[in-house]
Amino acid sequence: MAENPVALDCELCVEVLAGVAVTGGSATGPTSPFFSRLVHRTSVVDVIAGLGALAPGYLLVLPRQHVESVGELDLQDLAHAYRVARELAVIVRRRFGCRVALVEHGSSGLAGSSKACIAHAHIHLFPYPPGREGAEFVAPGSEAVEGLDALRSAAVRGQNYYYCSLAGQEGRILVNPELPSQFARQRWASMLDVADKWDWLIYPQLETVTSTMDVLRRDLTHEGSQLHETLLGYSAMASDYVRRTSVFPKNSVLKDEIARLSDLAEGSILDAGAGGGRDSLLFAKLGRDVIALDACPDFVAALPKNDRIRPMLGDIRALPLEAESVGGVWCSAVLLHLDQSDVEVAFEEFFRVLRPGGVMYASVKEGSGRDTREAYGASERLLHFFFYRAETLTEIAMDVGFEVLETWTGDEPDSSGEVTSWVKVLLRKAAE
Ligand SMILES: [Zn+2]
Ligand SMILES: [Zn+2]
């Protein structure tokens, strides 16, 4: 398959994979100049703006080889495709202020029984208003599944499936679904109060398609992305930073705070934004298993080798972790590099991965507004900071569903040695 990945009778293969521009067309023929709707490309998938965009942010994630369900990919590529879909969902949610449902109707079953709208495997990203129930996308009779194994087994058995995953939840799958044509698009159209416009062939909505591309292409190339610039800054000064932060500052209360979280939390601890791993190491010494996650590859590579520390490269806005898989979250100082909408997304992610009864600690620099500084030792690189008041942080936490156990402030040197006032919160996800 990999040797000849493109099927010439497949519209999506011809359009995207073979690089032929899309027709700005409808069922009755071309209605606009040709254009490419490719938004993003990885080694495994293409992300394109979906035709029939009833709302901005509508995307399709498709494998760059002709398969009829994402479940046909090997496990690594399957996981990659869904990881990209989830990451894009985060970006869409931020940019368009919506929620996003992932839906795939895999068509590896017998021809003729397939109800997919296109034969080439694709994951839909449906943006929908925050006030609506994402559960409307779930096919009646679906069962909850963890991970993606069920997609793979259905595909291997030559079965069709309908899979739906909502933010912060495991997926639901229906194998051998008997659903009306474009079922998910019909549900989507009615959620958006345009129930008669579900058919993408008749209503391609090209203006929304192009505006979606314009916005997301800009985001994905990271133009103006301050978080991306900050990460480059940390990369440039990684060894210096790791050295500076390898021991706790004198009279630091951080050690006590780590011990406190360790006492309160059961199960493994997520050190979210682990940096050089100083805090992870203390958790490990306290006998805890730690997932030491950072978005900067140089930090992950420099993490201390320890049986209890599991290094992980990842973004706190799209955690590569199962729901309810950790008992505690330690997020020290990291959120100060995120603007408020990113902090909201990160808190949703922390809430998702925490098991019921789990606890979380977060600290940020106290204040309002923002600041930009040169990375030390790398003056061509900038670090961006956002300041938060305790009320803002607790409001975000409560919106996500956290219980606020305690809020306090304290002075402590930051990684550059400057004494700073910090806001700290201790949160809990209610036990079921
Ligand atoms: Zn194809
Ligand atoms: Zn489809």
XYZ file of C-alpha atoms and ligand atoms in Angstrom:
434
model
C 0.000 0.000 0.000
C 2.757 2.395 0.937
C 4.422 1.920 -2.444
C 1.385 3.046 -4.353
C -0.589 5.082 -1.893
C -2.652 7.091 -4.344
C -5.838 5.679 -5.849
C -6.501 7.450 -9.115
C -10.237 6.869 -8.944
C -10.403 8.511 -5.517
C -11.290 12.182 -5.535
C -9.391 12.966 -2.362
C -6.260 11.129 -3.522
C -6.284 13.061 -6.753
C -7.120 16.352 -5.152
C -4.879 16.433 -2.127
C -2.318 13.657 -2.236
C -1.516 13.996 -5.908
C -1.500 17.758 -5.426
C -4.167 18.626 -7.968
C -6.050 21.694 -6.850
C -9.617 21.318 -5.716
C -12.427 22.505 -7.866
C -14.449 25.128 -6.151
C -17.352 23.065 -7.276
C -20.811 21.853 -6.465
C -22.896 18.950 -7.713
C -23.599 20.869 -10.885
C -20.005 21.780 -11.732
C -17.246 24.228 -10.938
C -18.489 27.450 -9.447
C -15.261 29.141 -8.403
C -11.596 29.248 -9.407
C -9.470 26.247 -8.431
C -7.740 26.402 -5.089
C -5.956 24.095 -2.682
C -7.681 23.545 0.635
C -4.704 21.949 2.358
C -4.262 23.480 5.810
C -1.557 21.325 7.370
C 0.559 18.289 6.444
C 2.455 15.766 8.551
C 4.312 12.616 7.495
C 1.112 10.603 7.911
C -1.890 12.866 7.362
C -3.156 15.880 5.492
C -5.538 18.290 7.139
C -7.884 20.033 4.740
C -10.744 22.472 5.082
C -13.953 20.502 4.632
C -16.413 21.354 1.894
C -19.877 22.030 3.220
C -18.429 24.228 5.966
C -21.579 25.226 7.826
C -19.363 26.852 10.464
C -15.764 28.111 10.341
C -13.197 25.608 11.587
C -14.667 22.574 9.824
C -11.739 20.277 8.929
C -11.005 16.799 7.640
C -7.929 14.836 8.663
C -7.023 12.228 6.066
C -4.285 9.626 5.783
C -1.788 10.289 3.008
C -2.395 6.845 1.566
C -5.586 5.456 0.221
C -7.298 3.548 2.993
C -11.018 3.351 3.672
C -10.809 3.818 7.400
C -8.173 5.306 9.674
C -8.356 1.966 11.525
C -6.596 0.349 8.548
C -3.396 2.246 9.372
C -0.808 0.567 11.564
C -1.159 1.400 15.244
C 1.483 4.087 15.230
C -0.004 5.955 12.269
C -3.514 5.474 13.633
C -2.478 7.102 16.906
C -0.687 9.845 14.980
C -3.775 10.643 12.890
C -5.979 11.006 15.971
C -3.345 12.972 17.842
C -3.179 15.464 14.984
C -6.980 15.609 14.925
C -7.068 16.390 18.675
C -4.367 19.029 18.355
C -6.240 20.681 15.526
C -9.418 20.536 17.596
C -7.663 22.576 20.285
C -6.595 25.184 17.762
C -10.063 25.359 16.206
C -11.629 25.710 19.637
C -9.339 28.616 20.502
C -9.685 30.413 17.220
C -13.401 30.086 16.735
C -14.665 29.881 20.331
C -16.529 26.654 19.699
C -16.437 23.053 20.843
C -15.223 20.374 18.482
C -16.435 16.807 17.923
C -14.274 14.256 16.106
C -16.257 11.869 13.950
C -15.072 9.125 11.649
C -17.212 6.698 9.740
C -14.729 4.055 8.685
C -15.718 2.208 5.529
C -13.570 -0.890 5.521
C -16.665 -3.052 5.204
C -18.232 -4.460 2.077
C -18.795 -1.991 -0.715
C -22.420 -0.998 -0.953
C -23.030 -1.244 2.777
C -20.887 1.847 3.253
C -22.587 5.102 4.126
C -19.458 7.247 4.189
C -19.716 10.473 2.278
C -16.310 9.878 0.620
C -14.485 6.561 0.197
C -11.097 7.867 1.383
C -10.719 7.609 5.163
C -11.252 10.898 6.936
C -11.845 12.219 10.431
C -14.336 15.101 10.564
C -13.721 17.962 12.984
C -17.146 19.464 13.588
C -17.135 22.849 15.352
C -20.324 23.360 17.340
C -21.596 26.059 19.696
C -20.584 25.743 23.380
C -24.221 25.654 24.456
C -25.033 22.497 22.498
C -24.701 18.878 23.541
C -21.840 17.178 21.691
C -23.540 13.877 22.476
C -25.836 14.594 19.520
C -22.974 13.402 17.299
C -22.851 9.998 18.964
C -24.650 7.302 16.970
C -27.450 5.602 18.924
C -26.288 2.253 20.268
C -22.578 3.215 20.394
C -20.394 1.817 23.126
C -17.666 3.673 25.024
C -14.142 2.566 24.182
C -10.741 3.554 25.496
C -8.018 4.209 23.003
C -8.216 3.311 19.336
C -7.932 -0.479 19.339
C -11.612 -0.923 18.527
C -11.171 1.027 15.278
C -8.278 -1.149 14.288
C -10.089 -4.418 15.068
C -13.195 -3.367 13.140
C -11.081 -2.400 10.123
C -9.091 -5.635 10.255
C -12.339 -7.635 10.370
C -13.541 -5.716 7.326
C -16.301 -3.944 9.218
C -17.606 -0.425 8.905
C -17.692 1.680 12.031
C -18.900 5.043 13.271
C -16.589 6.589 15.861
C -17.148 9.808 17.779
C -14.893 11.485 20.331
C -15.771 14.653 22.211
C -13.336 16.880 24.059
C -12.390 15.443 27.397
C -14.062 12.093 26.802
C -13.164 8.676 25.539
C -14.556 7.711 22.167
C -17.791 5.923 21.358
C -17.982 3.414 18.567
C -20.765 1.681 16.684
C -19.648 -1.223 14.521
C -21.666 -2.071 11.379
C -23.722 1.102 11.737
C -26.980 1.480 9.859
C -27.113 5.244 9.627
C -28.668 7.648 7.156
C -26.404 9.275 4.578
C -24.103 11.933 6.091
C -25.606 11.198 9.532
C -23.105 13.363 11.442
C -23.471 16.222 8.964
C -27.231 16.061 9.346
C -26.921 16.268 13.131
C -24.422 19.103 12.777
C -26.680 21.080 10.425
C -29.589 20.824 12.815
C -27.399 21.908 15.759
C -26.486 24.995 13.745
C -30.144 25.637 12.862
C -29.575 25.071 9.144
C -31.078 21.591 9.077
C -31.668 21.617 5.319
C -28.049 22.403 4.401
C -26.300 19.187 5.512
C -25.371 18.007 1.997
C -21.880 19.301 1.203
C -22.315 18.588 -2.498
C -25.220 21.000 -2.731
C -23.978 23.515 -0.137
C -20.148 23.612 -0.337
C -20.045 26.983 1.530
C -16.801 27.991 -0.169
C -16.498 31.325 1.593
C -16.367 29.614 4.970
C -13.944 27.046 3.546
C -11.512 29.742 2.488
C -11.832 31.787 5.657
C -11.172 28.650 7.718
C -8.004 28.059 5.710
C -6.818 31.627 6.043
C -7.133 31.637 9.806
C -5.764 28.162 10.505
C -2.856 28.253 8.080
C -1.655 31.372 9.856
C -1.947 29.691 13.252
C -0.270 26.509 12.151
C 2.737 28.230 10.686
C 2.976 29.871 14.100
C 3.245 33.357 12.713
C 2.715 35.559 15.716
C 2.395 32.596 18.034
C 4.000 33.815 21.226
C 4.014 30.418 22.843
C 5.962 29.052 19.911
C 8.450 31.902 20.182
C 8.808 31.249 23.921
C 9.523 27.576 23.250
C 12.230 28.536 20.769
C 13.662 30.790 23.459
C 13.784 27.926 25.963
C 15.389 25.673 23.364
C 18.099 28.263 22.780
C 18.913 28.523 26.474
C 18.044 24.966 27.504
C 21.360 23.912 29.032
C 21.715 27.207 30.884
C 18.141 26.928 32.165
C 18.567 23.334 33.321
C 21.688 24.323 35.243
C 20.040 27.326 36.890
C 16.975 25.379 37.955
C 18.650 22.130 39.006
C 18.357 22.961 42.712
C 15.603 24.742 44.637
C 16.242 28.389 45.523
C 17.294 29.032 49.107
C 14.334 29.065 51.544
C 12.042 27.959 48.760
C 8.611 26.698 49.818
C 8.354 24.624 46.647
C 9.718 21.522 48.339
C 6.972 21.662 50.966
C 4.356 22.257 48.300
C 5.567 19.255 46.316
C 5.444 17.124 49.462
C 1.939 18.349 50.161
C 0.641 17.461 46.694
C 2.391 14.116 46.979
C 0.520 13.452 50.229
C -2.847 14.466 48.800
C -2.668 12.653 45.458
C -3.016 8.951 44.799
C -1.608 7.377 41.649
C 0.909 8.866 39.282
C 1.746 12.559 39.169
C 1.840 14.612 36.003
C 4.605 17.221 36.162
C 3.156 19.488 33.496
C 5.979 21.590 32.082
C 8.747 19.678 33.807
C 11.645 21.813 32.518
C 14.938 20.383 33.752
C 13.124 17.875 35.965
C 14.045 19.216 39.409
C 10.478 18.878 40.713
C 9.925 15.484 39.037
C 13.013 14.200 40.801
C 11.700 15.257 44.202
C 8.359 13.534 43.521
C 10.322 10.419 42.531
C 12.352 10.619 45.736
C 9.081 10.790 47.642
C 8.218 7.466 46.052
C 5.861 8.732 43.369
C 5.666 7.724 39.707
C 5.947 10.871 37.623
C 5.098 11.711 34.040
C 7.546 14.510 33.259
C 5.989 16.335 30.356
C 7.380 19.323 28.507
C 6.779 20.925 25.120
C 10.477 21.707 24.681
C 12.355 18.664 23.304
C 15.674 19.877 24.767
C 14.209 19.700 28.270
C 12.709 16.267 27.753
C 16.089 15.019 26.532
C 17.806 16.475 29.612
C 15.442 14.938 32.196
C 17.145 13.008 35.001
C 17.262 9.255 34.402
C 15.152 7.668 37.106
C 12.967 4.551 37.152
C 10.051 6.531 38.504
C 10.263 9.337 35.921
C 8.633 8.818 32.547
C 9.736 11.568 30.130
C 7.078 12.745 27.703
C 7.132 15.365 24.957
C 3.787 17.114 24.805
C 1.667 20.234 24.885
C -0.431 20.896 27.995
C -3.227 22.092 25.701
C -3.498 18.623 24.126
C -2.154 16.108 26.627
C -1.085 12.783 25.123
C -2.709 10.989 28.067
C -5.858 8.954 28.602
C -8.773 10.438 30.526
C -8.653 9.869 34.300
C -5.159 8.426 34.107
C -3.286 10.527 36.701
C -3.869 11.188 40.382
C -2.171 14.558 40.667
C -1.078 17.438 38.457
C 1.865 19.679 39.336
C 1.951 22.728 37.083
C 4.507 25.148 38.480
C 5.089 28.444 36.662
C 4.320 26.992 33.230
C 0.953 28.679 32.737
C 2.628 32.081 32.883
C 3.612 31.565 29.245
C 0.015 31.022 28.138
C -2.604 33.619 27.355
C -5.975 33.216 28.998
C -7.649 31.187 26.263
C -4.719 28.754 26.303
C -4.894 28.525 30.104
C -8.585 27.620 29.794
C -7.809 24.850 27.326
C -4.964 23.561 29.530
C -7.245 23.450 32.595
C -9.807 21.445 30.613
C -7.069 19.021 29.698
C -5.854 18.713 33.298
C -9.424 18.092 34.412
C -9.844 15.419 31.742
C -6.720 13.424 32.621
C -7.214 13.629 36.401
C -9.045 10.739 37.979
C -12.022 11.654 40.197
C -10.719 12.825 43.558
C -7.440 13.865 41.932
C -5.705 17.077 42.967
C -3.867 19.757 41.083
C -1.423 22.490 42.010
C -0.741 25.465 39.745
C 1.272 28.626 40.177
C 1.575 31.750 38.034
C 3.127 35.182 38.349
C 0.715 37.552 40.087
C -0.535 40.611 38.285
C -2.261 41.636 35.092
C -1.215 42.176 31.515
C 1.893 40.761 29.910
C 5.606 41.188 29.443
C 8.281 40.175 26.957
C 11.926 39.518 27.821
C 15.019 38.293 26.088
C 15.978 34.712 26.792
C 19.088 34.797 28.926
C 22.180 33.947 26.947
C 20.210 34.079 23.703
C 19.323 37.700 23.135
C 17.802 37.089 19.697
C 15.105 34.971 21.366
C 12.092 36.267 23.273
C 10.115 34.828 26.161
C 6.539 35.986 26.638
C 4.837 36.170 30.035
C 1.229 36.611 31.074
C 0.283 37.656 34.595
C -2.793 36.465 36.434
C -4.746 37.421 39.504
C -5.944 34.740 41.884
C -9.596 35.472 40.985
C -8.959 34.897 37.286
C -7.242 31.600 37.910
C -9.905 30.289 40.283
C -12.681 31.403 37.933
C -11.137 29.451 35.060
C -10.676 26.447 37.339
C -14.273 26.494 38.532
C -15.627 26.936 34.990
C -13.875 23.720 34.053
C -15.399 21.924 37.044
C -12.620 22.061 39.625
C -13.229 22.569 43.306
C -10.860 25.229 44.732
C -9.293 23.862 47.925
C -6.987 26.777 48.601
C -5.530 29.935 47.055
C -2.475 31.719 48.404
C 0.331 34.017 47.306
C 4.020 34.082 48.101
C 7.331 35.525 47.007
C 9.872 33.292 45.361
C 12.679 33.853 42.854
C 11.817 32.927 39.265
C 14.197 30.980 37.026
C 16.179 34.159 36.274
C 16.680 34.710 40.015
C 14.345 37.699 40.267
C 12.065 37.609 43.313
C 8.480 37.548 42.097
C 5.040 37.359 43.667
C 3.271 34.120 42.782
C -0.376 33.138 42.870
C -0.866 29.511 43.806
C -3.968 27.348 43.725
C -4.779 23.893 44.958
C -7.682 22.287 43.111
C -9.586 19.046 43.245
C -11.684 17.130 40.765
C -14.661 15.918 42.787
C -14.783 12.202 43.506
C -17.684 10.465 41.768
Zn -7.976 8.061 -1.715
Zn -17.436 11.928 5.937
